[in-house]
């Protein structure tokens, strides 16, 4: 039996990854450590609740004591850090929580892993760790900043984060790198493009547009809508993380992209067409401050080293995602009718 600590497992990607691991690795025990912020939702894991290989612990990666208690109780082989504040617009409204959670929280978690996994030190003072342990830091393509031409980000592209969110994630990457270089902590950093799929909180573009359209509400398009994102289905992302966790070369960064570049406006129109809804629902609103125009990922490293490539085309992925939101109205209506709606309304009106 191997023990896997998933932080932020009650969020969108974390909960999909927990389902993926429980399905594919019956000899893994998962501890989901999550603070349950507005984005953490235990309804994402209702079906897993009674699985003997799944344990939920509520806690905060910023609290050293929380982590010490956790590490006293379990011996982990792997740690995958999904815990974060993940929404760019919120980071523009309140940067401080992003620095605290994404940067400081990651450093505290890295330090806990170092202490927990260290067996002894060598003659030069470098830690020697237990065998077969690994830390995965889930980062983002946004750390590279924006692209405006035909270029693609590869793992050697310089980091030029432009929002408080991406600055906090880039800082976490620097900390993770420093723990590899200084303490030889066995780790990888992954940088993926925009994820979509089941269980995504309806503040992000695709679930917001699907659910607003289903409710015949306006679809807010920031600025001209000509910004380009590369869309990665969350299941393709989970497979890539599985490969990196088990076969990735230690100390390496891996980019993970969906090969699905599209402008926001084109994507929104596609969603409206698929739902048979009028384009009149589209409303152009004031642009996001310093809005990045384009992200795009060069997947060649993970493809050549680990044999990964995305399986979902955007068409198939969007169909599957729309069906999921159609079949899970209770899930998203509970969120949209709850506290989040008040916050969203205020943010939307203040644009
Ligand atoms: P999410 O917002 O859906 O989930 C984040 C989870 O982290 C929530 O369950 C929340 O309760 C938990 N959390 C927040 N602060 C915490 C703390 N202090 N301690 C413990 N748990 C805490 O996010 P997501 O979209 O699933 O993203 C997961 C990770 O992937 C993040 O690190 C994000 O930066 C990164 N990422 C996301 C995308 C995307 O498109 N969603 C793309 C690239 C990278
Ligand atoms: O690229 C990876 C990143 O993708 C992740 O690191 C972030 O956690 C994740 O939130 C996402 O960031 P984006 O800002 O790209 O995602 P979001 O869904 O917020 O917006 C996608 C695009 O759609 C962006 O250009 C802004 C635009 N947008 C978004 C919303 C919510 C709109 O035009 N209207 C909207 O209402």
Coordinates of C-alpha atoms and ligand atoms in Angstrom, one line a residue:
X1 CA 0.0 0.0 0.0
X2 CA 1.3 3.5 -0.9
X3 CA 0.1 6.6 0.7
X4 CA -0.6 9.7 -1.4
X5 CA -1.2 13.1 0.0
X6 CA -3.4 15.3 -2.2
X7 CA -3.7 18.8 -1.0
X8 CA -6.6 20.8 -2.4
X9 CA -8.3 17.6 -3.4
X10 CA -11.8 19.0 -2.9
X11 CA -11.3 21.5 -5.7
X12 CA -11.8 20.9 -9.4
X13 CA -8.6 19.3 -10.6
X14 CA -7.7 17.7 -7.3
X15 CA -11.1 15.9 -7.1
X16 CA -10.7 14.6 -10.6
X17 CA -7.2 13.3 -9.8
X18 CA -8.5 11.5 -6.7
X19 CA -11.1 9.7 -8.8
X20 CA -8.5 8.8 -11.4
X21 CA -6.0 7.4 -8.8
X22 CA -8.6 5.4 -6.9
X23 CA -9.8 3.9 -10.1
X24 CA -6.4 3.1 -11.5
X25 CA -4.4 2.3 -8.3
X26 CA -6.3 0.0 -6.0
X27 CA -3.3 -0.3 -3.7
X28 CA -3.0 3.4 -3.1
X29 CA -4.4 5.1 0.0
X30 CA -5.3 8.8 -0.6
X31 CA -5.4 11.5 2.1
X32 CA -7.2 14.5 0.8
X33 CA -6.0 17.5 2.8
X34 CA -8.1 20.6 2.0
X35 CA -9.1 23.8 3.8
X36 CA -12.5 23.8 2.1
X37 CA -12.4 27.4 1.0
X38 CA -15.3 28.7 -1.3
X39 CA -13.8 26.5 -4.0
X40 CA -13.5 23.3 -2.0
X41 CA -16.5 21.1 -2.3
X42 CA -16.9 17.7 -0.7
X43 CA -19.9 17.0 -3.0
X44 CA -17.2 16.5 -5.7
X45 CA -16.2 13.3 -3.9
X46 CA -19.6 12.0 -2.7
X47 CA -19.0 8.6 -4.5
X48 CA -15.6 8.2 -2.9
X49 CA -16.8 8.9 0.7
X50 CA -17.1 5.2 1.6
X51 CA -14.0 4.0 -0.2
X52 CA -11.7 2.5 2.4
X53 CA -8.7 3.9 0.4
X54 CA -9.9 7.5 0.7
X55 CA -9.6 9.7 3.8
X56 CA -10.5 13.4 4.1
X57 CA -8.7 15.7 6.5
X58 CA -9.7 19.4 6.8
X59 CA -6.6 21.6 7.2
X60 CA -4.5 24.5 5.9
X61 CA -1.2 24.1 4.1
X62 CA -0.1 27.5 5.6
X63 CA -0.3 26.0 9.1
X64 CA 2.8 24.1 10.1
X65 CA 1.1 22.5 13.0
X66 CA -1.7 21.1 10.9
X67 CA 0.9 19.5 8.7
X68 CA 3.0 18.2 11.6
X69 CA -0.1 16.4 12.9
X70 CA -0.9 15.0 9.5
X71 CA 2.6 13.7 9.0
X72 CA 2.6 12.2 12.5
X73 CA -0.4 10.1 11.5
X74 CA 0.5 9.1 8.0
X75 CA 3.8 8.2 6.2
X76 CA 3.5 9.5 2.7
X77 CA 5.2 8.2 -0.5
X78 CA 3.9 11.0 -2.7
X79 CA 2.6 14.5 -2.2
X80 CA 0.7 16.4 -5.0
X81 CA 0.0 20.0 -4.2
X82 CA -3.1 21.3 -5.9
X83 CA -4.1 23.6 -2.9
X84 CA -4.3 27.1 -4.1
X85 CA -6.3 30.2 -4.8
X86 CA -6.9 29.7 -8.5
X87 CA -8.9 32.5 -9.9
X88 CA -7.2 35.5 -11.7
X89 CA -10.1 38.0 -11.2
X90 CA -10.1 37.3 -7.4
X91 CA -6.3 37.8 -7.3
X92 CA -6.8 41.3 -8.8
X93 CA -9.4 42.0 -6.1
X94 CA -7.4 40.6 -3.2
X95 CA -3.7 39.7 -4.0
X96 CA -2.7 39.1 -0.3
X97 CA -4.5 35.7 0.1
X98 CA -2.8 34.5 -3.1
X99 CA 0.7 35.3 -1.7
X100 CA -0.2 33.6 1.5
X101 CA -1.8 30.5 0.1
X102 CA 0.0 29.9 -3.2
X103 CA 3.5 31.1 -2.2
X104 CA 3.9 30.8 1.5
X105 CA 1.6 27.8 1.8
X106 CA 3.7 25.9 -0.8
X107 CA 7.0 26.8 1.0
X108 CA 5.5 25.5 4.3
X109 CA 4.4 22.3 2.6
X110 CA 7.8 21.8 0.9
X111 CA 9.5 22.2 4.3
X112 CA 7.1 19.7 5.9
X113 CA 7.9 17.2 3.2
X114 CA 11.7 17.8 3.6
X115 CA 11.4 17.1 7.3
X116 CA 9.1 14.2 7.0
X117 CA 11.1 12.4 4.3
X118 CA 14.6 13.0 5.6
X119 CA 16.4 10.0 7.0
X120 CA 19.7 11.6 7.8
X121 CA 22.3 13.9 6.3
X122 CA 25.4 13.1 4.2
X123 CA 28.9 14.3 5.1
X124 CA 28.3 17.6 3.2
X125 CA 25.1 18.2 5.1
X126 CA 22.7 17.4 2.2
X127 CA 19.6 15.5 3.3
X128 CA 19.2 11.8 2.4
X129 CA 15.6 10.9 1.9
X130 CA 13.5 7.8 2.1
X131 CA 13.3 5.8 -1.1
X132 CA 10.5 6.2 -3.6
X133 CA 9.2 9.6 -2.5
X134 CA 8.2 12.5 -4.7
X135 CA 6.6 15.9 -4.4
X136 CA 4.6 17.3 -7.4
X137 CA 4.0 21.1 -7.5
X138 CA 1.0 21.9 -9.7
X139 CA 1.9 25.2 -11.4
X140 CA 0.5 26.9 -14.4
X141 CA 1.4 28.1 -17.9
X142 CA 0.5 31.6 -16.6
X143 CA 3.9 31.8 -15.0
X144 CA 5.4 32.4 -18.5
X145 CA 3.3 35.5 -19.0
X146 CA 1.6 36.1 -22.4
X147 CA 2.5 35.3 -26.0
X148 CA 1.4 37.4 -28.9
X149 CA 2.6 35.6 -32.0
X150 CA 3.1 32.1 -33.2
X151 CA 5.4 31.2 -30.3
X152 CA 4.9 28.5 -27.8
X153 CA 6.0 28.2 -24.2
X154 CA 8.5 25.5 -23.5
X155 CA 10.1 24.6 -20.2
X156 CA 13.0 26.9 -20.7
X157 CA 10.8 30.0 -21.5
X158 CA 11.6 32.8 -19.0
X159 CA 9.0 33.3 -16.2
X160 CA 7.2 36.7 -16.7
X161 CA 4.0 36.4 -14.6
X162 CA 1.7 39.4 -15.0
X163 CA -1.2 38.9 -12.5
X164 CA -1.0 38.6 -8.7
X165 CA -2.2 35.0 -9.3
X166 CA 0.6 34.1 -11.7
X167 CA 3.2 36.0 -9.6
X168 CA 2.2 33.9 -6.6
X169 CA 2.5 30.7 -8.6
X170 CA 5.8 31.7 -10.1
X171 CA 7.1 32.5 -6.6
X172 CA 6.0 29.0 -5.5
X173 CA 7.9 27.5 -8.5
X174 CA 11.1 29.3 -7.4
X175 CA 10.7 27.9 -3.9
X176 CA 10.1 24.4 -5.3
X177 CA 13.2 24.7 -7.5
X178 CA 15.2 26.0 -4.5
X179 CA 14.2 23.0 -2.4
X180 CA 15.4 20.7 -5.2
X181 CA 18.7 22.6 -5.7
X182 CA 19.5 23.3 -2.1
X183 CA 18.0 20.3 -0.3
X184 CA 17.7 17.8 -3.2
X185 CA 14.0 17.3 -2.3
X186 CA 12.8 14.8 -5.0
X187 CA 10.2 16.8 -6.9
X188 CA 8.7 17.9 -10.2
X189 CA 6.9 21.1 -11.3
X190 CA 4.1 20.8 -13.8
X191 CA 2.8 23.7 -15.8
X192 CA -0.5 23.1 -17.5
X193 CA -2.8 25.2 -19.7
X194 CA -6.5 26.0 -19.0
X195 CA -8.3 22.9 -17.7
X196 CA -12.0 22.2 -18.2
X197 CA -14.3 19.3 -17.5
X198 CA -16.6 18.0 -14.7
X199 CA -16.7 19.6 -11.3
X200 CA -15.2 23.0 -12.3
X201 CA -16.4 25.8 -10.2
X202 CA -18.7 28.0 -12.2
X203 CA -16.6 31.2 -11.9
X204 CA -14.2 30.0 -14.6
X205 CA -15.0 30.6 -18.3
X206 CA -16.4 27.3 -19.6
X207 CA -18.7 26.3 -16.6
X208 CA -19.8 30.0 -16.2
X209 CA -20.8 30.2 -19.8
X210 CA -22.5 26.8 -19.9
X211 CA -24.5 27.4 -16.6
X212 CA -25.4 31.1 -17.4
X213 CA -26.6 30.0 -20.9
X214 CA -28.7 27.2 -19.3
X215 CA -30.2 29.8 -17.0
X216 CA -30.7 32.3 -19.9
X217 CA -28.4 34.8 -18.1
X218 CA -26.0 37.1 -19.8
X219 CA -22.5 35.7 -20.8
X220 CA -19.9 38.3 -19.9
X221 CA -17.1 38.5 -22.4
X222 CA -14.1 40.5 -21.2
X223 CA -13.0 43.1 -23.7
X224 CA -13.1 42.1 -27.3
X225 CA -13.1 38.3 -26.5
X226 CA -10.1 37.8 -28.9
X227 CA -7.8 36.4 -26.1
X228 CA -6.6 32.9 -26.8
X229 CA -6.4 30.1 -24.4
X230 CA -5.3 26.5 -24.9
X231 CA -7.8 24.1 -23.4
X232 CA -6.8 20.9 -21.6
X233 CA -9.4 18.3 -20.6
X234 CA -9.0 17.5 -16.9
X235 CA -8.8 13.7 -17.6
X236 CA -5.9 14.2 -20.0
X237 CA -4.3 16.3 -17.3
X238 CA -4.7 13.5 -14.7
X239 CA -3.1 11.0 -17.1
X240 CA -0.1 13.3 -17.6
X241 CA 0.3 13.8 -13.8
X242 CA 0.2 10.0 -13.3
X243 CA 3.1 9.6 -15.8
X244 CA 5.1 12.4 -14.1
X245 CA 4.5 11.0 -10.6
X246 CA 5.7 7.6 -11.6
X247 CA 8.2 8.1 -14.4
X248 CA 9.1 11.8 -14.5
X249 CA 12.8 12.7 -14.3
X250 CA 13.4 14.2 -10.8
X251 CA 14.0 18.0 -10.7
X252 CA 12.4 18.5 -14.1
X253 CA 9.6 20.9 -15.1
X254 CA 6.9 19.4 -17.5
X255 CA 4.6 21.5 -19.5
X256 CA 1.1 20.0 -20.2
X257 CA -1.1 21.5 -22.9
X258 CA -4.2 20.4 -24.7
X259 CA -3.3 21.4 -28.3
X260 CA -6.6 23.2 -28.4
X261 CA -6.1 26.9 -29.0
X262 CA -9.2 29.0 -29.5
X263 CA -10.3 32.6 -28.9
X264 CA -12.7 33.1 -26.0
X265 CA -15.5 34.5 -28.3
X266 CA -15.3 31.6 -30.7
X267 CA -15.4 29.2 -27.7
X268 CA -18.4 31.0 -26.2
X269 CA -20.3 30.9 -29.6
X270 CA -19.6 27.2 -29.9
X271 CA -21.1 26.6 -26.4
X272 CA -24.2 28.6 -27.4
X273 CA -24.6 26.7 -30.6
X274 CA -24.3 23.4 -28.9
X275 CA -26.9 24.5 -26.3
X276 CA -29.2 26.0 -29.0
X277 CA -29.1 29.3 -27.3
X278 CA -29.1 32.8 -28.8
X279 CA -25.9 34.8 -29.4
X280 CA -27.8 37.7 -27.9
X281 CA -26.9 36.4 -24.5
X282 CA -23.4 37.6 -25.1
X283 CA -22.5 40.8 -23.4
X284 CA -19.1 42.5 -23.8
X285 CA -18.0 43.9 -20.5
X286 CA -14.9 45.9 -19.3
X287 CA -11.7 43.9 -19.8
X288 CA -9.8 42.3 -17.0
X289 CA -6.9 44.5 -15.9
X290 CA -3.7 43.7 -17.8
X291 CA -5.4 40.8 -19.5
X292 CA -3.0 38.3 -21.0
X293 CA -3.8 37.9 -24.7
X294 CA -2.5 34.4 -25.5
X295 CA -1.2 31.3 -23.8
X296 CA 0.1 28.3 -25.8
X297 CA 2.1 25.2 -24.7
X298 CA 4.8 23.2 -26.4
X299 CA 4.1 19.6 -25.4
X300 CA 7.2 18.1 -27.0
X301 CA 9.1 17.3 -23.7
X302 CA 6.3 15.3 -22.0
X303 CA 5.5 13.7 -25.4
X304 CA 9.1 12.5 -26.1
X305 CA 10.1 11.6 -22.5
X306 CA 6.9 10.1 -21.2
X307 CA 4.9 9.3 -24.3
X308 CA 1.9 11.5 -23.3
X309 CA -0.4 13.3 -25.6
X310 CA -3.9 14.7 -25.1
X311 CA -6.8 12.4 -26.2
X312 CA -9.7 14.9 -26.0
X313 CA -10.3 17.2 -29.0
X314 CA -12.0 20.4 -27.9
X315 CA -15.2 19.4 -29.7
X316 CA -15.4 16.0 -27.8
X317 CA -14.3 17.5 -24.6
X318 CA -16.9 20.4 -24.7
X319 CA -19.7 17.9 -25.6
X320 CA -18.7 15.7 -22.7
X321 CA -18.5 18.8 -20.3
X322 CA -21.8 20.2 -21.5
X323 CA -23.5 16.9 -20.9
X324 CA -22.0 16.7 -17.4
X325 CA -23.4 20.1 -16.5
X326 CA -26.7 19.2 -18.0
X327 CA -26.8 16.0 -15.9
X328 CA -25.6 17.6 -12.7
X329 CA -27.7 20.7 -12.3
X330 CA -28.1 20.1 -8.5
X331 CA -24.3 20.3 -8.1
X332 CA -23.9 23.7 -9.8
X333 CA -27.2 25.2 -8.7
X334 CA -26.2 24.7 -5.1
X335 CA -23.1 26.7 -5.7
X336 CA -24.8 29.4 -7.8
X337 CA -27.6 29.8 -5.3
X338 CA -25.2 29.9 -2.3
X339 CA -22.8 32.6 -0.9
X340 CA -20.8 32.6 -4.1
X341 CA -23.5 34.4 -6.1
X342 CA -23.4 37.5 -3.9
X343 CA -19.6 37.7 -4.3
X344 CA -19.8 37.2 -8.0
X345 CA -22.6 39.7 -8.4
X346 CA -20.6 42.4 -6.6
X347 CA -17.4 41.6 -8.6
X348 CA -19.4 41.7 -11.8
X349 CA -21.2 45.0 -11.0
X350 CA -17.9 46.6 -10.1
X351 CA -16.2 45.8 -13.3
Ligands
LIG1 P1 -9.8 25.1 -7.3 O1 -9.9 26.5 -6.9 O2 -10.9 24.4 -7.9 O3 -9.4 24.2 -6.0 C1 -8.4 24.7 -5.1 C2 -8.6 23.8 -3.8 O4 -7.5 24.2 -2.9 C3 -9.9 24.0 -3.1 O5 -10.5 22.8 -2.8 C4 -9.6 24.8 -1.8 O6 -10.4 24.5 -0.7 C5 -8.1 24.3 -1.6 N1 -7.3 25.2 -0.8 C6 -7.2 26.6 -0.9 N2 -6.4 27.1 0.0 C7 -6.0 26.1 0.8 C8 -5.1 25.9 1.9 N3 -4.5 27.0 2.4 N4 -4.9 24.7 2.4 C9 -5.5 23.6 1.9 N5 -6.3 23.7 0.9 C10 -6.6 24.9 0.3 O7 -8.5 25.0 -8.2 P2 -8.2 24.1 -9.5 O8 -8.7 24.7 -10.7 O9 -8.6 22.7 -9.1 O10 -6.6 24.2 -9.5 C11 -5.8 23.3 -8.8 C12 -4.3 23.7 -9.0 O11 -4.0 23.7 -10.4 C13 -4.0 25.1 -8.5 O12 -2.7 25.0 -7.9 C14 -4.0 25.9 -9.8 O13 -3.1 27.0 -9.6 C15 -3.5 25.0 -10.8 N6 -3.9 25.2 -12.2 C16 -5.3 25.3 -12.5 C17 -5.6 25.4 -13.8 C18 -7.1 25.5 -14.2 O14 -7.4 25.7 -15.4 N7 -8.0 25.2 -13.3 C19 -4.7 25.5 -14.8 C20 -3.3 25.5 -14.4 C21 -3.0 25.3 -13.1
LIG2 O1 -3.7 29.0 -18.0 C1 -3.9 28.3 -16.8 C2 -4.9 29.1 -15.9 O2 -6.2 29.1 -16.5 C3 -4.9 28.6 -14.4 O3 -3.6 28.7 -13.9 C4 -5.9 29.4 -13.6 O4 -6.0 28.8 -12.3 C5 -7.3 29.3 -14.3 O5 -8.2 30.0 -13.6 C6 -7.2 29.7 -15.8 O6 -6.9 31.2 -15.8 P1 -7.7 32.1 -16.9 O7 -7.7 33.5 -16.4 O8 -7.2 31.8 -18.3 O9 -9.2 31.4 -16.8 P2 -10.6 32.0 -16.7 O10 -11.6 30.8 -16.9 O11 -10.8 32.9 -15.6 O12 -10.7 32.8 -18.1 C7 -10.4 32.3 -19.3 C8 -10.5 33.4 -20.4 O13 -11.8 33.8 -20.4 C9 -9.7 34.6 -20.0 O14 -9.2 35.2 -21.2 C10 -10.7 35.6 -19.4 C11 -12.0 35.2 -20.1 N1 -13.2 35.4 -19.4 C12 -13.3 34.8 -18.2 C13 -14.5 34.8 -17.4 C14 -14.6 34.2 -16.1 C15 -14.3 36.1 -19.9 O15 -14.2 36.7 -21.0 N2 -15.4 36.2 -19.2 C16 -15.6 35.6 -17.9 O16 -16.6 35.8 -17.3

